[in-house]
PDB file of C-alpha atoms in Angstrom:
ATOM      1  CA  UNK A 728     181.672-136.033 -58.404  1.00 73.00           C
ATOM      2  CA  UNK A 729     179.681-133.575 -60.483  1.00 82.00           C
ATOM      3  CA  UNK A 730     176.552-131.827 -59.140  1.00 81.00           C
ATOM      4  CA  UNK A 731     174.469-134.036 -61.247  1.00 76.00           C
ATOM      5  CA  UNK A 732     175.835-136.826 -59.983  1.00 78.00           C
ATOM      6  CA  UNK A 733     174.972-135.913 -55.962  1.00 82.00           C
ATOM      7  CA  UNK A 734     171.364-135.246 -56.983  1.00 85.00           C
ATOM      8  CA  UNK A 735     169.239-138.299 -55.653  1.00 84.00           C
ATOM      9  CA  UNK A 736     166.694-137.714 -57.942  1.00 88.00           C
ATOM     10  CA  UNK A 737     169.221-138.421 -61.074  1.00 89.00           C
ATOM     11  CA  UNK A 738     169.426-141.410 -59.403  1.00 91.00           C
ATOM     12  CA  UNK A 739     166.655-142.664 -58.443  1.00 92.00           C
ATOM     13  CA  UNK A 740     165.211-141.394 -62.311  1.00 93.00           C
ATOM     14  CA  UNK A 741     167.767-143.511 -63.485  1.00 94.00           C
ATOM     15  CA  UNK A 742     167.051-146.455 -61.344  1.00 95.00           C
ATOM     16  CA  UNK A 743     163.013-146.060 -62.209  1.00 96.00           C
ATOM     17  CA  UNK A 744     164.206-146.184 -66.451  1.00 97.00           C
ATOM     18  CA  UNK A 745     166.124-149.291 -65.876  1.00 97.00           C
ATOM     19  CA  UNK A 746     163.716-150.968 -63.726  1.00 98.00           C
ATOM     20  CA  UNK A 747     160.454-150.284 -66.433  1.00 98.00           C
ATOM     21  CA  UNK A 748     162.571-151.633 -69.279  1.00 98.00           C
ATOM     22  CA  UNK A 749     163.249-154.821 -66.958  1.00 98.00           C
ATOM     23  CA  UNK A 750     159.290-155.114 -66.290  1.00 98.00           C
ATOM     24  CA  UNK A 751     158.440-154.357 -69.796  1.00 98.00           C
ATOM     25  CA  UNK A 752     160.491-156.848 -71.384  1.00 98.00           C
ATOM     26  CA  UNK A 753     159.308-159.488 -68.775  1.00 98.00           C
ATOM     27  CA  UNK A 754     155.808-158.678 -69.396  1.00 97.00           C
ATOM     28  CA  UNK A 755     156.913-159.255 -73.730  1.00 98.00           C
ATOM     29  CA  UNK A 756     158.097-162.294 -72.833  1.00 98.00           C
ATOM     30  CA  UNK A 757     155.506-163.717 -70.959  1.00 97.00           C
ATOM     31  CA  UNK A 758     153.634-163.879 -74.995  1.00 96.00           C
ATOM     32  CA  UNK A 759     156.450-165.272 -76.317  1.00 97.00           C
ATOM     33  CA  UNK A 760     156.735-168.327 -73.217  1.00 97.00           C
ATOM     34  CA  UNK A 761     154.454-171.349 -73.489  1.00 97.00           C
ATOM     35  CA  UNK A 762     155.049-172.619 -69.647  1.00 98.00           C
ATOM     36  CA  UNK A 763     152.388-171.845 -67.495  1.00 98.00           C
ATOM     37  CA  UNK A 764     155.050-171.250 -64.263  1.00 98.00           C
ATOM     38  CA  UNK A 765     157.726-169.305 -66.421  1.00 98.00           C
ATOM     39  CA  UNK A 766     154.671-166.624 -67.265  1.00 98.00           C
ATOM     40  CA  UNK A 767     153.493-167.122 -63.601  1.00 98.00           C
ATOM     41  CA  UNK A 768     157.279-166.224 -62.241  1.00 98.00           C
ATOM     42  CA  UNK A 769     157.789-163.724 -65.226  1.00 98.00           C
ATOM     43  CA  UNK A 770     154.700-161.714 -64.236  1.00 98.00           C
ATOM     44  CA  UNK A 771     155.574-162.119 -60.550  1.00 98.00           C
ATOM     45  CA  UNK A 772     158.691-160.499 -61.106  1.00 98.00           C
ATOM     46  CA  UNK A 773     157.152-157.604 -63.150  1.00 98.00           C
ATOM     47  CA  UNK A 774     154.325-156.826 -60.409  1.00 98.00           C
ATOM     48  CA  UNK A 775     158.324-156.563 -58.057  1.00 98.00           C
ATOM     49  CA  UNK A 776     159.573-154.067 -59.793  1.00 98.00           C
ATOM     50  CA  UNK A 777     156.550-152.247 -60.157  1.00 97.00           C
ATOM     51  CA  UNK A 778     156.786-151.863 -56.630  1.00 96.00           C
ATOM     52  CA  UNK A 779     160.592-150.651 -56.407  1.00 96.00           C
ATOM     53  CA  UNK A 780     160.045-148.075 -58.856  1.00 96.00           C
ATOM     54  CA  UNK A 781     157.287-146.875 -56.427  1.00 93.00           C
ATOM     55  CA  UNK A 782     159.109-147.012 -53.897  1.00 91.00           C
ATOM     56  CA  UNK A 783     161.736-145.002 -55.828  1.00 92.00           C
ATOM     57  CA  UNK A 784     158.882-142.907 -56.568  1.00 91.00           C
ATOM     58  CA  UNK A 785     158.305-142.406 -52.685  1.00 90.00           C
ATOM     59  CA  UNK A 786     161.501-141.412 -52.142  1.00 89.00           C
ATOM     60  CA  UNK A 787     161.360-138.996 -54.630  1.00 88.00           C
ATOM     61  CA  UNK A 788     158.297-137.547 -53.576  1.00 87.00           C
ATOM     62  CA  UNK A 789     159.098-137.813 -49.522  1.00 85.00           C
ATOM     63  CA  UNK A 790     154.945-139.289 -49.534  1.00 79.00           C
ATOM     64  CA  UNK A 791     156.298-141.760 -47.156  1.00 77.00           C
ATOM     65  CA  UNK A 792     157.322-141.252 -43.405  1.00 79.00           C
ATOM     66  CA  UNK A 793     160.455-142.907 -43.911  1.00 78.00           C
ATOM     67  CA  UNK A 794     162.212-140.523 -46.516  1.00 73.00           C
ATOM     68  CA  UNK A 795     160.983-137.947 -44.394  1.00 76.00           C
ATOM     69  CA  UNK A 796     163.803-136.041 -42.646  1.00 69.00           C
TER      70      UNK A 796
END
């Protein structure tokens, strides 16, 4: 494995992109959905990954006593 490739932060960078294109494209959708519970879940689902990609965030930044060492 390269050097880039053992650095957490390319990782969890990479994980944070993926998981804002996921939340942006549910949070589209909800205009394009007339269902009241599909926009409910849809929005749910996007407020979820908001929090993962803080968490990822967290990580990154060691603000949290768990990814302390």
């Amino acid at each position: 494995a390269s050097a880039t490739d053992r650095d957490p932060r390319h990782h969890t960078q990479k994980m944070q992109k993926a998981l804002k294109e996921i939340q942006d494209h549910l949070r589209e959708d909800i205009k394009k959905v007339d269902e009241p519970q599909l926009k409910a879940m849809f929005e749910t689902s996007a407020e979820v990954l908001g929090g993962l990609r803080k968490a990822f965030q967290d990580y990154e930044q060691k603000n949290e006593a768990a990814w302390q060492r």
